[in-house]
Coordinates of C-alpha atoms in Angstrom, one line a residue:
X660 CA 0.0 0.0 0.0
X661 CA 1.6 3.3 -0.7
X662 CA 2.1 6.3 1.8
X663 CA -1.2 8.5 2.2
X664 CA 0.0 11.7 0.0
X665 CA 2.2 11.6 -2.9
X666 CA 3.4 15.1 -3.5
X667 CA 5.1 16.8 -6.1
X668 CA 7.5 19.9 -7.1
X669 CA 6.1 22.6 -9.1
X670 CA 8.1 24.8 -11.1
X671 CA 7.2 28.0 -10.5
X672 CA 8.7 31.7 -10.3
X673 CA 8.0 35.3 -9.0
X674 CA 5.5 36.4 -6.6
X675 CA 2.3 34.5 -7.1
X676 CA 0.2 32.2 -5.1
X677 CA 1.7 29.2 -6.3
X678 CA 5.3 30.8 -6.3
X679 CA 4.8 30.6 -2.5
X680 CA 3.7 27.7 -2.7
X681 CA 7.0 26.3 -4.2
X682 CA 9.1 28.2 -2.0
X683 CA 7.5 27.1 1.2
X684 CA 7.9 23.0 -0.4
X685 CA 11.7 24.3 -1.4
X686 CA 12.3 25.4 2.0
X687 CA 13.5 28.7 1.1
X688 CA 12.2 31.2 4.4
X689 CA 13.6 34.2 2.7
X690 CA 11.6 33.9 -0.6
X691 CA 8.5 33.0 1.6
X692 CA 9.2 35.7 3.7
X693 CA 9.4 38.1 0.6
X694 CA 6.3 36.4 -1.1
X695 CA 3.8 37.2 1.7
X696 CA 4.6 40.4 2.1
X697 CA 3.9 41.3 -1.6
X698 CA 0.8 39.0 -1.1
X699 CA -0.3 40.3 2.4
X700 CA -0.2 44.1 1.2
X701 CA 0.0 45.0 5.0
X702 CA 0.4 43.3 8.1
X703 CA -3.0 42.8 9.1
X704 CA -4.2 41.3 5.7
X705 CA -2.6 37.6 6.0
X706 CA -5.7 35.2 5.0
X707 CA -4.9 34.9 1.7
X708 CA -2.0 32.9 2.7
X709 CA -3.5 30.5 4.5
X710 CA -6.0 29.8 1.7
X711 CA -3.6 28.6 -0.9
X712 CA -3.4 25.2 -2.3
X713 CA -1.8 23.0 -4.1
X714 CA -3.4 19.5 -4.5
X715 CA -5.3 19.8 -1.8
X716 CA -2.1 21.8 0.4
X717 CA -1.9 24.9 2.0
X718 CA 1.2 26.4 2.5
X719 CA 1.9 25.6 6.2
X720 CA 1.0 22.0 5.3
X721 CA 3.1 21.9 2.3
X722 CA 6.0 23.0 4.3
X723 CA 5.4 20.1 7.0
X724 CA 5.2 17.4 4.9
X725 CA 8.9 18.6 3.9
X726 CA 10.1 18.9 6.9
X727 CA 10.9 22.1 6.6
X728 CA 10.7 23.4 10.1
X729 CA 12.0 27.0 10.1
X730 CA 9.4 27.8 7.5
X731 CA 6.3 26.0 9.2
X732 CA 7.8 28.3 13.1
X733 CA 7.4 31.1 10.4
X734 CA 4.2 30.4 9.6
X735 CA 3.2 29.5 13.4
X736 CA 4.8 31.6 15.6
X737 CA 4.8 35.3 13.5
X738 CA 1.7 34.5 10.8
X739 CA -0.5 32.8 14.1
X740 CA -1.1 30.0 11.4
X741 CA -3.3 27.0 13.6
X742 CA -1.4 23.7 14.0
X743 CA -4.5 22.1 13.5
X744 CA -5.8 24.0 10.0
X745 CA -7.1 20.7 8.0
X746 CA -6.4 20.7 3.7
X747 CA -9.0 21.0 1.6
X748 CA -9.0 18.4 -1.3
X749 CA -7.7 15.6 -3.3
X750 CA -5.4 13.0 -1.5
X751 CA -4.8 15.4 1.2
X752 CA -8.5 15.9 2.3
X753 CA -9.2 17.1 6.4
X754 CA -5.5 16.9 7.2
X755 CA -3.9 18.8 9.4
X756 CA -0.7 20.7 9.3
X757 CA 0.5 18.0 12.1
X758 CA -0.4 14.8 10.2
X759 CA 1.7 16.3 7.3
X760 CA 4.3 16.2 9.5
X761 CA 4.7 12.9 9.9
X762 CA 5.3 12.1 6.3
X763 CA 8.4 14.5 6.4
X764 CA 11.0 12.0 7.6
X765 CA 12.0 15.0 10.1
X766 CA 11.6 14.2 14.0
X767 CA 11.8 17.5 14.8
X768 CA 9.2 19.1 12.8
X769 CA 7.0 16.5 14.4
X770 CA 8.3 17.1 17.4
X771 CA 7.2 20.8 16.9
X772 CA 3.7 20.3 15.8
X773 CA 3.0 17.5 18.5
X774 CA 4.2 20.4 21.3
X775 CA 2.4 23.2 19.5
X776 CA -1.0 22.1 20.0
X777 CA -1.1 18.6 17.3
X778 CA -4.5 17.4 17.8
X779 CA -3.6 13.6 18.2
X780 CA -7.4 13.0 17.8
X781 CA -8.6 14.6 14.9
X782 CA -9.3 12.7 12.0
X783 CA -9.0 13.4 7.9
X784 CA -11.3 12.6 5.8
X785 CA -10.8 9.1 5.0
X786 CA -10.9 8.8 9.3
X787 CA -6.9 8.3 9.9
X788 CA -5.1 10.5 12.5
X789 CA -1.7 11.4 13.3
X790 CA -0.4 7.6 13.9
X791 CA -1.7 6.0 10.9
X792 CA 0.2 8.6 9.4
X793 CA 3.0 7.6 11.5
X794 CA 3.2 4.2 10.9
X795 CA 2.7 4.3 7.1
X796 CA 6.5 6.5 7.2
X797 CA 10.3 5.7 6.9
X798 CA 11.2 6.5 10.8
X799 CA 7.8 5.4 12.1
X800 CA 9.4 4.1 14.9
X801 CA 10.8 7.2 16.4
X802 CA 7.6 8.7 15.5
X803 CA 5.5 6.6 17.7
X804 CA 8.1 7.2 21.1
X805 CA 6.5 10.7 20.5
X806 CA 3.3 10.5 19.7
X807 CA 2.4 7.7 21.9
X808 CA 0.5 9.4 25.0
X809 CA -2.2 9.2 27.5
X810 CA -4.7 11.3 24.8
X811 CA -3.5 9.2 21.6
X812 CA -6.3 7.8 19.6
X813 CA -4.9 3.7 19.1
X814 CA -8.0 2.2 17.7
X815 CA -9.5 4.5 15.3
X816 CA -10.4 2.4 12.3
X817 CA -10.3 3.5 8.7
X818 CA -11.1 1.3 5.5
X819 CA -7.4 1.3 3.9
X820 CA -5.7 0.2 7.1
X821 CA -7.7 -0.6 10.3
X822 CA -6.3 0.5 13.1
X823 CA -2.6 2.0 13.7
X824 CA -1.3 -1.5 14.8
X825 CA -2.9 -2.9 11.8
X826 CA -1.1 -0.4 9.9
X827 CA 1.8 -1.3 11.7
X828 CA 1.6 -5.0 10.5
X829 CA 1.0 -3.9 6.8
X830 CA 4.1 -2.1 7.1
X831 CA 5.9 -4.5 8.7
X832 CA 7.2 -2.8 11.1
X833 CA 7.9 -5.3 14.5
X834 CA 9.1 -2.1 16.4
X835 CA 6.1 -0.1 15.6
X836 CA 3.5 -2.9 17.1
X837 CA 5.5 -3.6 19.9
X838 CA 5.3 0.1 20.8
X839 CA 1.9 0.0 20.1
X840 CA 1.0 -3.1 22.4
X841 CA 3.5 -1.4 25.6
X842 CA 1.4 1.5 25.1
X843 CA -1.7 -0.3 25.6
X844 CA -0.4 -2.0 28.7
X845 CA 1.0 1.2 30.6
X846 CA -2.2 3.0 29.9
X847 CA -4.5 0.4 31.0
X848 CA -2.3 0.0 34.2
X849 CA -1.7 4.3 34.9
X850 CA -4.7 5.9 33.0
X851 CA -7.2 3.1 32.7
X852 CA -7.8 3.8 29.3
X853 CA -7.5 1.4 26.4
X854 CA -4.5 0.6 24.1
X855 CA -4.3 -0.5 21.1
X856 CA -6.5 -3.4 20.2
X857 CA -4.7 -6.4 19.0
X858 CA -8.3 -7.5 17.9
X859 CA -8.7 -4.5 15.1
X860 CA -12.5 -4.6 16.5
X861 CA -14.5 -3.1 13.2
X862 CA -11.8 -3.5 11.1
X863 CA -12.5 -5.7 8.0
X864 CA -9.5 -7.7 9.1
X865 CA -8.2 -8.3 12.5
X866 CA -4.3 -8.0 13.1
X867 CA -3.9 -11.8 13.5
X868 CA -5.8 -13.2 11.1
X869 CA -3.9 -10.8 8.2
X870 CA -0.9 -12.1 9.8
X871 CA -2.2 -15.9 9.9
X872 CA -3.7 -15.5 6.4
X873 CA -0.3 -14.3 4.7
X874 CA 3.5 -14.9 4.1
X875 CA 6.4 -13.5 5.7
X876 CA 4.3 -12.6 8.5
X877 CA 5.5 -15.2 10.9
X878 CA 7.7 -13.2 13.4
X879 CA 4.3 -11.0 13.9
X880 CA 2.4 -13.9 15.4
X881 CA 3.7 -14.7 18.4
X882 CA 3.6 -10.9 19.5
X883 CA 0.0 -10.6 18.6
X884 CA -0.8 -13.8 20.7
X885 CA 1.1 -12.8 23.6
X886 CA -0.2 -9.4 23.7
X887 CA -3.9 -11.1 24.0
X888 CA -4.7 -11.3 20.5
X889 CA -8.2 -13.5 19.9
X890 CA -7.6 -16.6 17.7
X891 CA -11.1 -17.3 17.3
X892 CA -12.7 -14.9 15.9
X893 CA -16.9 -15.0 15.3
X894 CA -17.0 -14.5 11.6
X895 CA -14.1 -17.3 10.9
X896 CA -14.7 -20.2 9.3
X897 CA -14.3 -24.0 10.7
X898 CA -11.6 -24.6 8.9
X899 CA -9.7 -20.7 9.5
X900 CA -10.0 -21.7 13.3
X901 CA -8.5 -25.1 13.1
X902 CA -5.5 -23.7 11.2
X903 CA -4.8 -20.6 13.5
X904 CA -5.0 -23.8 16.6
X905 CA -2.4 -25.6 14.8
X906 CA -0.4 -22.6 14.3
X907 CA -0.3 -21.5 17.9
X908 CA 0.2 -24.9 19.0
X909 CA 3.5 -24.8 16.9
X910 CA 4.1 -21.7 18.4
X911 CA 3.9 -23.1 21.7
X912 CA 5.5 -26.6 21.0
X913 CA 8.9 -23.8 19.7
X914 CA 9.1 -21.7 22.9
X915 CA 8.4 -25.1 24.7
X916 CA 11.8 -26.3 23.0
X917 CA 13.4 -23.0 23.5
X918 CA 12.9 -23.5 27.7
X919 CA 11.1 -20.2 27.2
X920 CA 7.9 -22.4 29.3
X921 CA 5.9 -19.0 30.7
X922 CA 5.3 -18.3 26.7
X923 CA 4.6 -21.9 25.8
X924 CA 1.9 -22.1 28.8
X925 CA 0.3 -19.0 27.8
X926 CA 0.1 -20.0 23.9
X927 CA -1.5 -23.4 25.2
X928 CA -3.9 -21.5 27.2
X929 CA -5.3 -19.7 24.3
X930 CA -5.6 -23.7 22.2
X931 CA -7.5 -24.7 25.2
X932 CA -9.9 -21.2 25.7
X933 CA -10.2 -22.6 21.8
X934 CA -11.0 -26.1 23.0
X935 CA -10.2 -27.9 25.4
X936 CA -7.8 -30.7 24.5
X937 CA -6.1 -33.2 26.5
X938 CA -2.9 -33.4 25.0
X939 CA -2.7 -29.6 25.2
X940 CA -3.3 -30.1 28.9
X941 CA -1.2 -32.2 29.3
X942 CA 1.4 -30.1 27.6
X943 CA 0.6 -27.3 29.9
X944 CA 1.2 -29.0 33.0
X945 CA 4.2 -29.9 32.2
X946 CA 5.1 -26.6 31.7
X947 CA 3.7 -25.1 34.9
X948 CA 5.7 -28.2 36.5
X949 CA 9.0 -27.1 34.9
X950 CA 8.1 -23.4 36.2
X951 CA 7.8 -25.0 39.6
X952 CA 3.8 -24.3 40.0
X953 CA 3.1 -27.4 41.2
X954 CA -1.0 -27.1 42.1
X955 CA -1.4 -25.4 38.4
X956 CA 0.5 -28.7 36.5
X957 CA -1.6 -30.7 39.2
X958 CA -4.8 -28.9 38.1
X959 CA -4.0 -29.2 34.3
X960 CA -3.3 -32.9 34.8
X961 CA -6.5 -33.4 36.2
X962 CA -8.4 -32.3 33.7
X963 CA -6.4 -34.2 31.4
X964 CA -7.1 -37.6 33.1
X965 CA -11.2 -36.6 32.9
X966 CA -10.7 -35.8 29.4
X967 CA -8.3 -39.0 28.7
X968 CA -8.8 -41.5 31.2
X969 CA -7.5 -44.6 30.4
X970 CA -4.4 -42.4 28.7
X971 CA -0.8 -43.3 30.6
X972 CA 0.2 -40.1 30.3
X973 CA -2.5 -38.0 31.7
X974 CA -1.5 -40.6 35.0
X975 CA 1.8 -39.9 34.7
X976 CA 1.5 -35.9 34.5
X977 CA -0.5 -36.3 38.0
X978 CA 1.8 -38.0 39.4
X979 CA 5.1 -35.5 38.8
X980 CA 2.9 -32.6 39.8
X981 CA 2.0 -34.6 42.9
X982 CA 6.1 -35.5 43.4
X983 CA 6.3 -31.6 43.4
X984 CA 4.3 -31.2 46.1
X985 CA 6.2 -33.9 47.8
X986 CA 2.9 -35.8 47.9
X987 CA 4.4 -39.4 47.1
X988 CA 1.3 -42.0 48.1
X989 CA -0.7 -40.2 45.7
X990 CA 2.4 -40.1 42.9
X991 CA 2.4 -43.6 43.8
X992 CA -1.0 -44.6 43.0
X993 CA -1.5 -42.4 40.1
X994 CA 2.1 -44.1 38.7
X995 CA 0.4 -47.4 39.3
X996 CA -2.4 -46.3 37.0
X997 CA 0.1 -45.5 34.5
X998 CA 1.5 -48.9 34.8
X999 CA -2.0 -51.0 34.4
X1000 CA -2.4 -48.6 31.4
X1001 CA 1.0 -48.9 29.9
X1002 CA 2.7 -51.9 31.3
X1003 CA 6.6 -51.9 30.8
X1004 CA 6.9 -48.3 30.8
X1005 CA 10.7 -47.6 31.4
X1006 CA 9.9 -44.4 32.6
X1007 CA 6.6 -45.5 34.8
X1008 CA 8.9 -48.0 36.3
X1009 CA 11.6 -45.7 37.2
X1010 CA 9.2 -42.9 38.6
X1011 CA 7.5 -46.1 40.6
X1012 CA 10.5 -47.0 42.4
X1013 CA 11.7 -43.5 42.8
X1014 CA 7.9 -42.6 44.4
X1015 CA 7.9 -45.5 46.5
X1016 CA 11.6 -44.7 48.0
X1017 CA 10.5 -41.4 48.8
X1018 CA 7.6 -42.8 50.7
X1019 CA 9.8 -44.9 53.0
X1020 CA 12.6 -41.5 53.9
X1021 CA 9.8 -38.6 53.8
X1022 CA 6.8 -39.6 54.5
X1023 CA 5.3 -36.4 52.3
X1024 CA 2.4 -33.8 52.5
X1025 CA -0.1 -36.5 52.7
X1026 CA 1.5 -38.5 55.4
X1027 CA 1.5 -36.0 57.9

């Protein structure tokens, strides 16, 4: 998708309208200086200069989307142009002076804007504010450190993009959503407002499922997910949900292998709010068991073994949990389960002996 405004030079001399125009996209002060006074024909008589356009631009605009700063002070500071002054027409249609701004590559001019009264709010025409300008930008990323605030508008949806974090995931830019996503999780824990919404509610596409549904969008997903992104969404098909499952089960199986088993439990949790699934439980309790929870893993394996119960494995997840919590007669009798159920089990054999050793030196929890 290409940037919002596409602009172009105009070659243009002496002292007209459009001359200042070209000067104030040039970023030549003294010729715009020089222009508006033949223009203005006094002091006092300035509005003609803030009525000019070119595509759809007026000058102050023209000179933001350049980045030329000195020029848009000029304007600002001695002309009392408004920060906020939307364009008329064309591509350019309802923007302000400030969303302009962010297509200029220049922090600084941003910068300016943002602390001269930038309306982080306000909307153009086609319903995008300041950060889907932002994110749609070479240097989005510094951008967003600026822009993100207490009064930012995360979630405003319009057709081309969604939301800023959808946006964000068009663009490709990792930094970008992770910025978005912190955002969302200060303000909800300082300002108890909402962040961005890794849902894209009214959007014709959620973030996830444009990530899910094409290539060389991998890195994306696991971000999405962890930041509370909804796999299952209402108007997906069947068969959409049973892929986006197997995908996140992948996910989790990967961060599973990587030791990384916080991640892993959380990505399980969202294949079970799915549908529940005994392997998946299964898989989860031995994560909370290798994070040392052991009443979670024992919770996850029970629900396994009501799911499963004539499965060896579901017996034998009960009883590690129950090792854990240095409860060894019931490790014991849920490893002799496991051994009616799998007889000559290595591993149910070893955990057998080990449980009923235990038994004898420490008598356990459940001895007491």
């Amino acid at each position: 998708m290409a940037a919002p405004f596409v602009y172009r030079r105009t070659n243009i001399d002496g002292n007209s309208e459009r001359a200042l125009l070209k000067a104030a996209m040039d970023g030549d002060l003294d010729r715009v200086k020089g222009i508006i006074k033949s223009l203005s024909k006094g002091k006092d008589n300035r509005a003609p200069v803030f009525s000019l356009k070119n595509g759809g631009y007026e000058a102050l605009q023209t000179a933001a989307c350049m980045g030329h700063l000195e020029i848009c002070k000029y304007f600002v500071e001695e002309l009392g142009a408004d920060v906020n002054m939307i364009a008329g027409e064309g591509a350019a249609e309802g923007a302000t002076a400030f969303m302009a701004s962010a297509q200029s590559g220049d922090i600084s001019t941003v910068k300016y804007f943002l602390e001269h009264g930038g309306d982080l709010m306000k909307v153009d025409a086609k319903g995008r504010t300041i950060l889907h300008h932002a994110v749609s930008t070479e240097g989005r990323t510094v951008y967003l450190h600026y822009l993100i605030t207490p009064n930012y508008a995360p979630n405003i949806i319009f057709s081309g993009i969604g939301t800023p974090l959808n946006g964000a995931l068009i663009y490709r830019s990792l930094k970008c959503m992770k910025l978005l996503i912190k955002a969302s999780i200060l303000l909800i824990l300082f300002v108890h407002l909402a962040g961005a919404d890794v849902n894209g509610k009214g959007s014709v596409m959620s973030p996830l499922l444009f990530a899910t549904g094409q290539g060389g969008y991998t890195k994306f997903i696991p971000l999405l997910l962890k930041a509370g992104a909804d796999p299952n969404l209402p108007d997906d098909t069947e068969t959409q949900i049973k892929e986006r499952k197997a995908m996140i089960k992948s996910y989790a199986d990967q961060a599973f292998r990587r030791k990384e088993y916080e991640v892993a439990s959380k990505l399980y949790s969202l294949v079970i709010d799915h549908k529940p699934d005994a392997t998946v439980y299964s898989n989860r309790s031995l994560c909370k068991l290798l994070m040392g929870d052991g009443e979670g893993a024992l919770s996850d394996a029970y629900q396994c073994r009501m799911m499963r119960p004539n499965w060896a494995k579901a017996c034998y997840r009960q009883a590690a949990a129950h090792m854990l919590l240095k409860e060894y007669k019931q490790a014991f009798d849920a490893l002799l389960d496991a051994q009616k159920l799998d007889p000559g089990n290595d591993d149910i054999e070893r955990e057998l002996s080990k449980a009923m050793e235990l038994m004898k030196v420490s008598p356990g929890k459940d001895q007491h």
